[in-house]
Tab-separated table of C-alpha atoms in Angstrom:
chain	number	residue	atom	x	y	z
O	20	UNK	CA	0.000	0.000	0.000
O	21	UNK	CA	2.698	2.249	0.862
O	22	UNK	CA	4.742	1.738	-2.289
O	23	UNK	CA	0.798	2.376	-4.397
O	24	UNK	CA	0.558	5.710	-2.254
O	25	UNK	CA	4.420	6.721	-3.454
O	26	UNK	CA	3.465	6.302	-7.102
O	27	UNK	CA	0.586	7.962	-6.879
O	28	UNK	CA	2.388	10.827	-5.288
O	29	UNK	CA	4.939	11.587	-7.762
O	30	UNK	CA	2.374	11.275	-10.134
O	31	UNK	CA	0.360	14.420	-8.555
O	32	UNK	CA	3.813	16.262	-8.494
O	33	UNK	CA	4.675	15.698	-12.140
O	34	UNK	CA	1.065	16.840	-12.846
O	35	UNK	CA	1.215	19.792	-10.756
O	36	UNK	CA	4.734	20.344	-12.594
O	37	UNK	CA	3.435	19.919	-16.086
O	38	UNK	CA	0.249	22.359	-15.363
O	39	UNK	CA	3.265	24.989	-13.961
O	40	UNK	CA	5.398	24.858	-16.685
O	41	UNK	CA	2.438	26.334	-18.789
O	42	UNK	CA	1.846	29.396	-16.406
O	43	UNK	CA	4.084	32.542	-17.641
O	44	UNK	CA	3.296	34.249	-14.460
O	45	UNK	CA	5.026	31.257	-12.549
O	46	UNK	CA	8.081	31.570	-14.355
O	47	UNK	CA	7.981	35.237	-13.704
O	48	UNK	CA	8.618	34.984	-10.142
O	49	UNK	CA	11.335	35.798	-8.737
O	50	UNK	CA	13.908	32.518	-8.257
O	51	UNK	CA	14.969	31.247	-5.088
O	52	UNK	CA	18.471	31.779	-4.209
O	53	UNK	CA	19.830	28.682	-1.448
O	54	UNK	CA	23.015	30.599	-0.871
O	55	UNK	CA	21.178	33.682	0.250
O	56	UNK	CA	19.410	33.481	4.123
O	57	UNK	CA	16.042	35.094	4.267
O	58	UNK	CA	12.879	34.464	6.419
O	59	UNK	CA	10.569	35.854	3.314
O	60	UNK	CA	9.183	32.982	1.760
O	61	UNK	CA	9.575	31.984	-1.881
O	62	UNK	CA	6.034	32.638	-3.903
O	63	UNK	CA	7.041	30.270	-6.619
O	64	UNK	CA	5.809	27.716	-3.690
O	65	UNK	CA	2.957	28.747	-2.422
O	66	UNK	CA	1.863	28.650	-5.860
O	67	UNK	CA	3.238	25.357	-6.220
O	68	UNK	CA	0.993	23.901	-3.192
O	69	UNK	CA	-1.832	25.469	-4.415
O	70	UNK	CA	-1.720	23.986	-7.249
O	71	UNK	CA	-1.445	20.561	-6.105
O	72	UNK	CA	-3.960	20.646	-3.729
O	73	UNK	CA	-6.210	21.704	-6.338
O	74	UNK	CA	-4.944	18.769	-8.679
O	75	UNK	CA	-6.965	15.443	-9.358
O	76	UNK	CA	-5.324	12.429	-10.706
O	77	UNK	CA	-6.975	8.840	-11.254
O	78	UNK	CA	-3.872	6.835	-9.777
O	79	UNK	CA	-3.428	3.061	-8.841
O	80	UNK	CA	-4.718	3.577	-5.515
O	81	UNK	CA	-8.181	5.551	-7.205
O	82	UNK	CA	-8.969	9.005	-7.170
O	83	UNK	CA	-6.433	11.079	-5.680
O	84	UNK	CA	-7.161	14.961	-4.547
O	85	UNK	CA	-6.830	16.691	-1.479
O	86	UNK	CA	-8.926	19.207	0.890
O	87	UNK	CA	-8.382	22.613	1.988
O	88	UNK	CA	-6.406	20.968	5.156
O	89	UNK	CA	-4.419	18.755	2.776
O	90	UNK	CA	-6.112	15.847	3.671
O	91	UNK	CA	-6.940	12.748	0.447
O	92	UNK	CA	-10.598	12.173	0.569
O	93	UNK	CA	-10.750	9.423	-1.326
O	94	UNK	CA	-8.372	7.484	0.905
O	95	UNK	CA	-10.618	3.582	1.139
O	96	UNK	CA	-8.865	0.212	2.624
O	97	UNK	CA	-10.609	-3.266	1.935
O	98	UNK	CA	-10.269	-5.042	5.146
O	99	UNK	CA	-10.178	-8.936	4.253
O	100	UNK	CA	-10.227	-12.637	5.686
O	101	UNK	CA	-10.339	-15.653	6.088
O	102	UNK	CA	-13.409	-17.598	6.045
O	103	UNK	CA	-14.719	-21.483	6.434
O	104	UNK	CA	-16.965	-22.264	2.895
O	105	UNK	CA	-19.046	-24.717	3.011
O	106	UNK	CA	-15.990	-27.450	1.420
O	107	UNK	CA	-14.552	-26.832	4.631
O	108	UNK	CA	-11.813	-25.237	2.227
O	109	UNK	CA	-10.474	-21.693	3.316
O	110	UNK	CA	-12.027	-18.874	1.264
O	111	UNK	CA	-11.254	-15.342	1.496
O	112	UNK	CA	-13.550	-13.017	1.677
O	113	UNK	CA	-13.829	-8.906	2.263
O	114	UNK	CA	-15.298	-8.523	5.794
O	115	UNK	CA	-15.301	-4.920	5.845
O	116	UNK	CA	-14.145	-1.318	3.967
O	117	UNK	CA	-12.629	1.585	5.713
O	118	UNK	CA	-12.318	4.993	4.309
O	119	UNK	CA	-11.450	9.030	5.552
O	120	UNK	CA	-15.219	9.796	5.603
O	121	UNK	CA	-17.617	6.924	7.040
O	122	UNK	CA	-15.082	4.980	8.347
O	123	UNK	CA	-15.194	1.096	9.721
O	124	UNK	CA	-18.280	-0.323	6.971
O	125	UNK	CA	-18.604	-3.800	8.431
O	126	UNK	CA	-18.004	-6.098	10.854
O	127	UNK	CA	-14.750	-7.669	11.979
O	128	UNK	CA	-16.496	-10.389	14.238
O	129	UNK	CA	-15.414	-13.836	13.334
O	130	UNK	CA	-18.550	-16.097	12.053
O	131	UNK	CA	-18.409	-18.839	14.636
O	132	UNK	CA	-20.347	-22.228	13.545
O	133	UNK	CA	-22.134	-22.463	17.025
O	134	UNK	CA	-25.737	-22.163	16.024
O	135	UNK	CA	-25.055	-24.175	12.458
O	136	UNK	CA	-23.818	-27.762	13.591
O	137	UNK	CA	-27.021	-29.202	15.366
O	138	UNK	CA	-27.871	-32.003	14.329
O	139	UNK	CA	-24.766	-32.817	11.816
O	140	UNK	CA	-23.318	-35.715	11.907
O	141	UNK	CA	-19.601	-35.357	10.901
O	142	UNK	CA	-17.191	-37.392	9.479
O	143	UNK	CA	-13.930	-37.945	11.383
O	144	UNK	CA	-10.426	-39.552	10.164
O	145	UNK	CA	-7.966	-40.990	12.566
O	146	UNK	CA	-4.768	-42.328	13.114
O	147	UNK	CA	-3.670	-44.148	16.626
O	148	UNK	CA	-1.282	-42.216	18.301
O	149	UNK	CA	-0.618	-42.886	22.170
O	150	UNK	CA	-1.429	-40.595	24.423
O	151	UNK	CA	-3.717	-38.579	21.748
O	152	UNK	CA	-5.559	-41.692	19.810
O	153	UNK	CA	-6.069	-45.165	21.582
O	154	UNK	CA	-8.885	-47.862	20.984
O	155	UNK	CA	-10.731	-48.610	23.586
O	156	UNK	CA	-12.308	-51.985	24.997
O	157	UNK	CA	-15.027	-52.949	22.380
O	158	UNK	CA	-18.394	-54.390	23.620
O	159	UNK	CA	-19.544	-57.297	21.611
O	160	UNK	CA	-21.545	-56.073	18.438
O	161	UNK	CA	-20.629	-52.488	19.496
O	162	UNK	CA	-18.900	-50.500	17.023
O	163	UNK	CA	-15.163	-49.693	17.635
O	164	UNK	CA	-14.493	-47.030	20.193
O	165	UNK	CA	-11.753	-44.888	20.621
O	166	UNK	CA	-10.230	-42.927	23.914
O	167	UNK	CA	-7.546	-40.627	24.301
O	168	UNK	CA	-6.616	-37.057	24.722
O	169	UNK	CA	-7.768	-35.592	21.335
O	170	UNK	CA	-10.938	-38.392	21.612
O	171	UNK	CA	-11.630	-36.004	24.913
O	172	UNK	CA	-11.519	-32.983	22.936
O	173	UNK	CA	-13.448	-34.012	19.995
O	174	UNK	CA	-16.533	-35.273	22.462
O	175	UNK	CA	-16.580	-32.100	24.446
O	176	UNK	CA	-16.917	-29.602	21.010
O	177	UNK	CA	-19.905	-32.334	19.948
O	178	UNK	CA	-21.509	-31.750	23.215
O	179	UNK	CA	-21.060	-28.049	23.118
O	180	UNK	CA	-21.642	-27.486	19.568
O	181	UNK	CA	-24.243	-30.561	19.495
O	182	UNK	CA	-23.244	-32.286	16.974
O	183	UNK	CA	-22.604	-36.080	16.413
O	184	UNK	CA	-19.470	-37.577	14.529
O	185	UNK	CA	-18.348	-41.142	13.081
O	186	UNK	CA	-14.934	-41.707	12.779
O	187	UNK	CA	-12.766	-44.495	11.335
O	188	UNK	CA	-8.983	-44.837	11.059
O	189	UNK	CA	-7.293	-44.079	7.830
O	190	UNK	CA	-6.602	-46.585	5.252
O	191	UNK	CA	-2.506	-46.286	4.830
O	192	UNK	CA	-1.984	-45.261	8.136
O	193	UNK	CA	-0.145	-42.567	7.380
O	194	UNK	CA	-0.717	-38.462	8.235
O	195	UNK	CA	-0.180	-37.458	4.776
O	196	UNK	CA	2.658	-35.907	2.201
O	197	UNK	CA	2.264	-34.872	-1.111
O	198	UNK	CA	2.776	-36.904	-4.256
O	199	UNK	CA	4.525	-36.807	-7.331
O	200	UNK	CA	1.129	-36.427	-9.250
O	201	UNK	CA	0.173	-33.009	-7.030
O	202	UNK	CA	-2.199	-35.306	-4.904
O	203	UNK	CA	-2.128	-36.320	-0.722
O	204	UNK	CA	-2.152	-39.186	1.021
O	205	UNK	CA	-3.262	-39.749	4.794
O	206	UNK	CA	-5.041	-37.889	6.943
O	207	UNK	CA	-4.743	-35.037	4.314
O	208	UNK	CA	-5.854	-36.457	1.401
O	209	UNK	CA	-8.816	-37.559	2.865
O	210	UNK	CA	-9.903	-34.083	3.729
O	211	UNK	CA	-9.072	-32.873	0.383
O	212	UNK	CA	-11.124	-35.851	-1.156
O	213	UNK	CA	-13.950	-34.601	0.888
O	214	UNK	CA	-14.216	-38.241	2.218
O	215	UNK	CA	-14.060	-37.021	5.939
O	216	UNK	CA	-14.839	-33.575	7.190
O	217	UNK	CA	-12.676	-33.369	10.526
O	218	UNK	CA	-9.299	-35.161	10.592
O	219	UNK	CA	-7.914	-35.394	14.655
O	220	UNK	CA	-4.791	-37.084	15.222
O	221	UNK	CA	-1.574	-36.192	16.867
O	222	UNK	CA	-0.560	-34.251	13.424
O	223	UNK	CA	1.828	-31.691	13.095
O	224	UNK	CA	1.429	-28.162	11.438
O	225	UNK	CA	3.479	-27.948	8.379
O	226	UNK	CA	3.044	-25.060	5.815
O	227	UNK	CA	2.883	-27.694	3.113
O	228	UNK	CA	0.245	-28.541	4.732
O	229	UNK	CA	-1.438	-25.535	5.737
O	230	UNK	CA	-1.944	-24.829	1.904
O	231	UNK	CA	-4.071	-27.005	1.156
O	232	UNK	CA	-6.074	-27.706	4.430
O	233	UNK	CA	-7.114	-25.538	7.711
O	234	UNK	CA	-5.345	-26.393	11.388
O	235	UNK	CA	-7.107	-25.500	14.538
O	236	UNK	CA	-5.125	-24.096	17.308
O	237	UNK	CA	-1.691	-26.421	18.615
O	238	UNK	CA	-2.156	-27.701	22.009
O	239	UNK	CA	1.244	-29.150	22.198
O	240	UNK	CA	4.501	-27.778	21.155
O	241	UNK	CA	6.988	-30.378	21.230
O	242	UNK	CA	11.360	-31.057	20.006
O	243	UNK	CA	11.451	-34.089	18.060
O	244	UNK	CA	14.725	-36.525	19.917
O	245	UNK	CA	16.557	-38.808	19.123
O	246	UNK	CA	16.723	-42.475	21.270
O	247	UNK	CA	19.035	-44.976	21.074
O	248	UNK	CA	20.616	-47.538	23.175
O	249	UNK	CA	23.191	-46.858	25.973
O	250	UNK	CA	26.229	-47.384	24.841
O	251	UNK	CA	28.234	-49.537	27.217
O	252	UNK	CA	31.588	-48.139	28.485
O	253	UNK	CA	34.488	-50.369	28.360
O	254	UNK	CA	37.327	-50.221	30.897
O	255	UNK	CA	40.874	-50.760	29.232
O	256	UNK	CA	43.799	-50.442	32.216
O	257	UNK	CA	45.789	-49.458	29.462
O	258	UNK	CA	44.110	-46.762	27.962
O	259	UNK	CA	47.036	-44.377	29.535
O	260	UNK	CA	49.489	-45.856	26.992
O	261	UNK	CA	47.493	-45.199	23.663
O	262	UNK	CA	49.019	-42.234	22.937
O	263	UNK	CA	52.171	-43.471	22.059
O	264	UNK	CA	53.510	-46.568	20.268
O	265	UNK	CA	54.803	-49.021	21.744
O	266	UNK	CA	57.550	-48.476	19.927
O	267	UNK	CA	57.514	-45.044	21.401
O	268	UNK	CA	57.726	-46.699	25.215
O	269	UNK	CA	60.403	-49.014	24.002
O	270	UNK	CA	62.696	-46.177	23.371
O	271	UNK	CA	61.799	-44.364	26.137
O	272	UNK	CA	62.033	-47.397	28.671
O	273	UNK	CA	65.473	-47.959	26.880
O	274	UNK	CA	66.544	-44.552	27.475
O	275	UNK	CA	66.628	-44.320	30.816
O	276	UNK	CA	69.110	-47.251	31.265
O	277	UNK	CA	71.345	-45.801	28.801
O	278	UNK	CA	71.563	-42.014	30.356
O	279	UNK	CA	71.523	-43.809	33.672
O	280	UNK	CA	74.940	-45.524	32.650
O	281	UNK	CA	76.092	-42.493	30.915
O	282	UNK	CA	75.525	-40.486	34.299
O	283	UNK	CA	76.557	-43.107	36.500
O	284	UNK	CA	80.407	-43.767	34.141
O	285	UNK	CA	80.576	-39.436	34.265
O	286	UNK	CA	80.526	-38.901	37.957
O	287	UNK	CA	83.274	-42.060	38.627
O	288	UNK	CA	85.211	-40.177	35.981
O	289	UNK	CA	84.309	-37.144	37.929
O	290	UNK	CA	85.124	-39.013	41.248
O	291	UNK	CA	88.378	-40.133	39.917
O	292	UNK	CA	89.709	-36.641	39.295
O	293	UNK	CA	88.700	-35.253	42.360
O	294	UNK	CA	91.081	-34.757	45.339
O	295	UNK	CA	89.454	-37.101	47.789
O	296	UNK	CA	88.879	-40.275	45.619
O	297	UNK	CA	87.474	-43.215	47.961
O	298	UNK	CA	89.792	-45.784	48.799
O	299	UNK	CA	90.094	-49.039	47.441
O	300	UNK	CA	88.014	-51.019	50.138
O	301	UNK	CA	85.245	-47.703	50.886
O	302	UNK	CA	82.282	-48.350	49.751
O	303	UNK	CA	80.956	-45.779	46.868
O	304	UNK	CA	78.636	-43.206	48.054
O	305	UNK	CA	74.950	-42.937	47.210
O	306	UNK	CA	75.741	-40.101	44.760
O	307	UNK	CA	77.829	-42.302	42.892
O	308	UNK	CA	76.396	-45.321	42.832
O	309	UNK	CA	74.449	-47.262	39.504
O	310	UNK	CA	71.178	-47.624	41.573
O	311	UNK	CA	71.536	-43.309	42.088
O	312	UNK	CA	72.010	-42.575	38.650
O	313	UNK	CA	69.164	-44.992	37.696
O	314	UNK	CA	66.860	-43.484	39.954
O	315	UNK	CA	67.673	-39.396	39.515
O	316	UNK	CA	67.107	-40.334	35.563
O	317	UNK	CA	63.920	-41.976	36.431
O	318	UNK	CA	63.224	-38.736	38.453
O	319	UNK	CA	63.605	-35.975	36.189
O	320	UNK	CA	61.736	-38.615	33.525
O	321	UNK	CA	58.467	-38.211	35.643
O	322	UNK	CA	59.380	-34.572	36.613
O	323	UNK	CA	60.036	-35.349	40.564
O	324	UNK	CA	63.979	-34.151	40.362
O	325	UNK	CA	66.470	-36.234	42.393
O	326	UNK	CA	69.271	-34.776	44.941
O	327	UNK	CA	72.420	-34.632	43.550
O	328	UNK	CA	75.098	-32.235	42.491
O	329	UNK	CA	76.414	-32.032	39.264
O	330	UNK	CA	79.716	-30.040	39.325
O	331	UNK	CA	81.335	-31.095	35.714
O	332	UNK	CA	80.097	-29.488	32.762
O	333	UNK	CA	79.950	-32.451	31.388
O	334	UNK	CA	77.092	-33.981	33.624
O	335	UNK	CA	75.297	-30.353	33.236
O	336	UNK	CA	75.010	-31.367	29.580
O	337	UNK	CA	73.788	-34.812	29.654
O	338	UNK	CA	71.439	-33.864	32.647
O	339	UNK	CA	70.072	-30.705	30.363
O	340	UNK	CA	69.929	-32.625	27.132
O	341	UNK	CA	67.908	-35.709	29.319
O	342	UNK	CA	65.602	-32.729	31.005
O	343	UNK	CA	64.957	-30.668	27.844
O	344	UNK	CA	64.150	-34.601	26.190
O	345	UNK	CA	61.682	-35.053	28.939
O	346	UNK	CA	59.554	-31.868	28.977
O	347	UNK	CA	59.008	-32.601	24.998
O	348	UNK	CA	57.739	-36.302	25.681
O	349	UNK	CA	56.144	-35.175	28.657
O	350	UNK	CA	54.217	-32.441	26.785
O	351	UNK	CA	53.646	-34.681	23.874
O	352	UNK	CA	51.924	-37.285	26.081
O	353	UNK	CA	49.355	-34.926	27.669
O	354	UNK	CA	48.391	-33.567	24.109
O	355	UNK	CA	47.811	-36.845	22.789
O	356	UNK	CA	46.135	-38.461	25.985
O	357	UNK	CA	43.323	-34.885	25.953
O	358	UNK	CA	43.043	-35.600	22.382
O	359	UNK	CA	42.559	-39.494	22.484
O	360	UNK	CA	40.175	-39.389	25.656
O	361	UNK	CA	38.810	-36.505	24.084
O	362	UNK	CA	37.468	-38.477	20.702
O	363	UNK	CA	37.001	-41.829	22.734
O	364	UNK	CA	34.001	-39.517	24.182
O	365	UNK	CA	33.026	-38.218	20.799
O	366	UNK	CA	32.502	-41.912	19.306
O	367	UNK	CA	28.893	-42.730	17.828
O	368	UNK	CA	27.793	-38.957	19.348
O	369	UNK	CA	24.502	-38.411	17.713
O	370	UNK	CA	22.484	-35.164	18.498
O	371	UNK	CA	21.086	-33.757	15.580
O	372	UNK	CA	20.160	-34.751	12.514
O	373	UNK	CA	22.847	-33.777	11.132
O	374	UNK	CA	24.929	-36.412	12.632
O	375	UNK	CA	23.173	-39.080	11.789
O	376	UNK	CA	22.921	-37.855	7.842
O	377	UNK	CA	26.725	-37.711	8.588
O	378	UNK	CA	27.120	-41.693	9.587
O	379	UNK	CA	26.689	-45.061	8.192
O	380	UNK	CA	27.122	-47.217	11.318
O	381	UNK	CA	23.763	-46.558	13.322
O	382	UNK	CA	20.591	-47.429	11.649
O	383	UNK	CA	17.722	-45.420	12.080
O	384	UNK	CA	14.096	-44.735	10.796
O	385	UNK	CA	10.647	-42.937	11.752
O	386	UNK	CA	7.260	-42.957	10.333
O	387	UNK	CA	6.858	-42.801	6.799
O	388	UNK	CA	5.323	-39.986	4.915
O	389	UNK	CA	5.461	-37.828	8.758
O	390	UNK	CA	6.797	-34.353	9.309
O	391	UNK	CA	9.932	-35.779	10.828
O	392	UNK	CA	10.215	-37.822	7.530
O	393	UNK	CA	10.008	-34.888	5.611
């Protein structure tokens, strides 16, 4: 409406233009100067509004002229609807007319079916659907009867809006999609076929579906979710050595021999050349023993240190080179162990749909032809 009202009002401009340019006497005015400040007002535009207030154009939104307060009086707005026909198809329809000088012509009230469904015996489509849809414990030669939460609803509008129903479940079994020829099956299609009036089911509002059929009001808003079996968590005691090889422990557990005879043969050497060497039949001291050198490699492998003093450069060396080798491996193997323990957790994760479209190991299905399908 908005973009109808613009075009019509560049059309009255370029009409009031047109009907200037043919008036000497407008041209004749004096011209406004923008550069220039003055409180007198320009004539050229008074002349100007007058004329376009006493324009009429026929434009796309009608007849188009204006009052002596500027106001359109042939401003009009079709108020429409929608409406039930009797194909239980949605019609619309114009309910009412607005315009500048009468105003509201009509009524907005909605036309309720109250006083038109005594006595009518409807036709109902169904399809079982715990809590909503259940059948019920037949009586011998009794028809079948149905219970359930939309059963409830459906007998308390027929007692308030007296009216009496049959239903029957639908034939497929399905809630309906649309086919490759343009037509529905389900629940839909027979509405559309006009073989039931009133379809009540536990049926979800689709716009698909809202084209071609009318919804009443949702009384459940519900995520769709995913089950599947618990997964069962198995214990491996040596789940702390997957991230490394084992070739990758073999070298290491071979490593620490090796630097702890390396250590162990430089601080005899060191021993040696020292002023105070032990004598033949001392014992060696716990700093220079095999065991000691063993165990302060083992130490600074696991990051615990060991008590010893390393005076020679030479020990400084190895001992840096062995502690510089152990923060890598060290680092390395708390990287990999987040990481692995990390994905273990990640395995066969599934909580969209997404991740399902994205796997081939888990199986999975839901009803044919449904919303979810869809």
């Amino acid at each position: 409406v908005s973009s109808l009202y613009l075009y019509d009002s560049v059309l009255m401009l370029a009409n009031a233009f047109y009907r200037k340019l043919e008036d000497r006497k407008w041209h004749s005015m004096a011209s406004l100067n923008c550069m220039r400040k003055s409180t007198k007002p320009w004539n050229g535009g008074w002349s100007m509004l007058d004329t376009i207030q006493k324009g009429r154009i026929s434009g796309l939104t009608g007849l188009m002229d204006f009052r002596s307060n500027g106001a359109n009086s042939h401003v009009q707005f079709e108020i429409l609807g929608t409406s039930y026909s009797e194909t239980f198809g949605k019609d619309v329809k114009r309910l009412a007319t607005w315009d500048s000088d009468r105003g509201l012509n009509g009524s907005l009230r909605e036309n309720r079916a109250e006083h038109g469904m005594q006595g009518i015996t409807l036709k109902v489509v169904t399809l079982l659907e715990e809590p909503f849809v259940m059948v019920a414990e037949n009586i011998l030669g009794q028809p079948k009867r149905y219970k359930g939460f939309s059963i409830d609803v459906l007998d308390t509008l027929a007692k308030i809006l007296g009216f009496k129903y049959e239903i029957y479940q639908v034939a497929d079994g399905k809630y309906g999609s649309p086919q490759a020829n343009g037509s529905w099956n389900g629940l839909i299609g027979e509405l559309i076929g006009k073989r039931a009036d009133v379809a009540i089911s536990a049926i979800t509002i689709t716009p698909d579906r809202e084209n071609v059929v009318d919804f009443s009001k949702r009384y459940l808003d519900y995520s769709v979710g995913i089950l599947m079996t618990k997964t069962e968590e198995r214990l491996n005691i040596f789940s702390l050595l997957a991230p490394f090889d084992l070739a990758v422990w073999a070298c290491i557990a071979a490593a620490i021999p090796v630097v702890g005879v390396m250590v162990f043969l430089l601080r005899r050497i060191q021993s040696v050349r020292s002023q105070n060497p032990p004598g033949p039949h001392q014992p060696a001291s716990v700093t220079t023993s095999f065991q000691s050198a063993i165990w302060i490699v083992y130490g600074a492998f696991v990051q615990q240190g060991g008590e010893s003093l390393m005076s020679s450069v030479a020990l400084r060396i190895a001992m840096g080179s062995w502690w510089l080798f152990t923060l890598i491996v060290c680092s390395s193997y708390t990287a990999n162990l987040a990481a692995y323990l990390t994905v273990t957790r990640m395995d066969n994760a599934v909580r969209t749909f997404q991740d399902l479209s994205k796997q081939t190991e888990l199986r999975y299905g839901t009803v044919r032809d449904s919303a979810v399908f869809e």
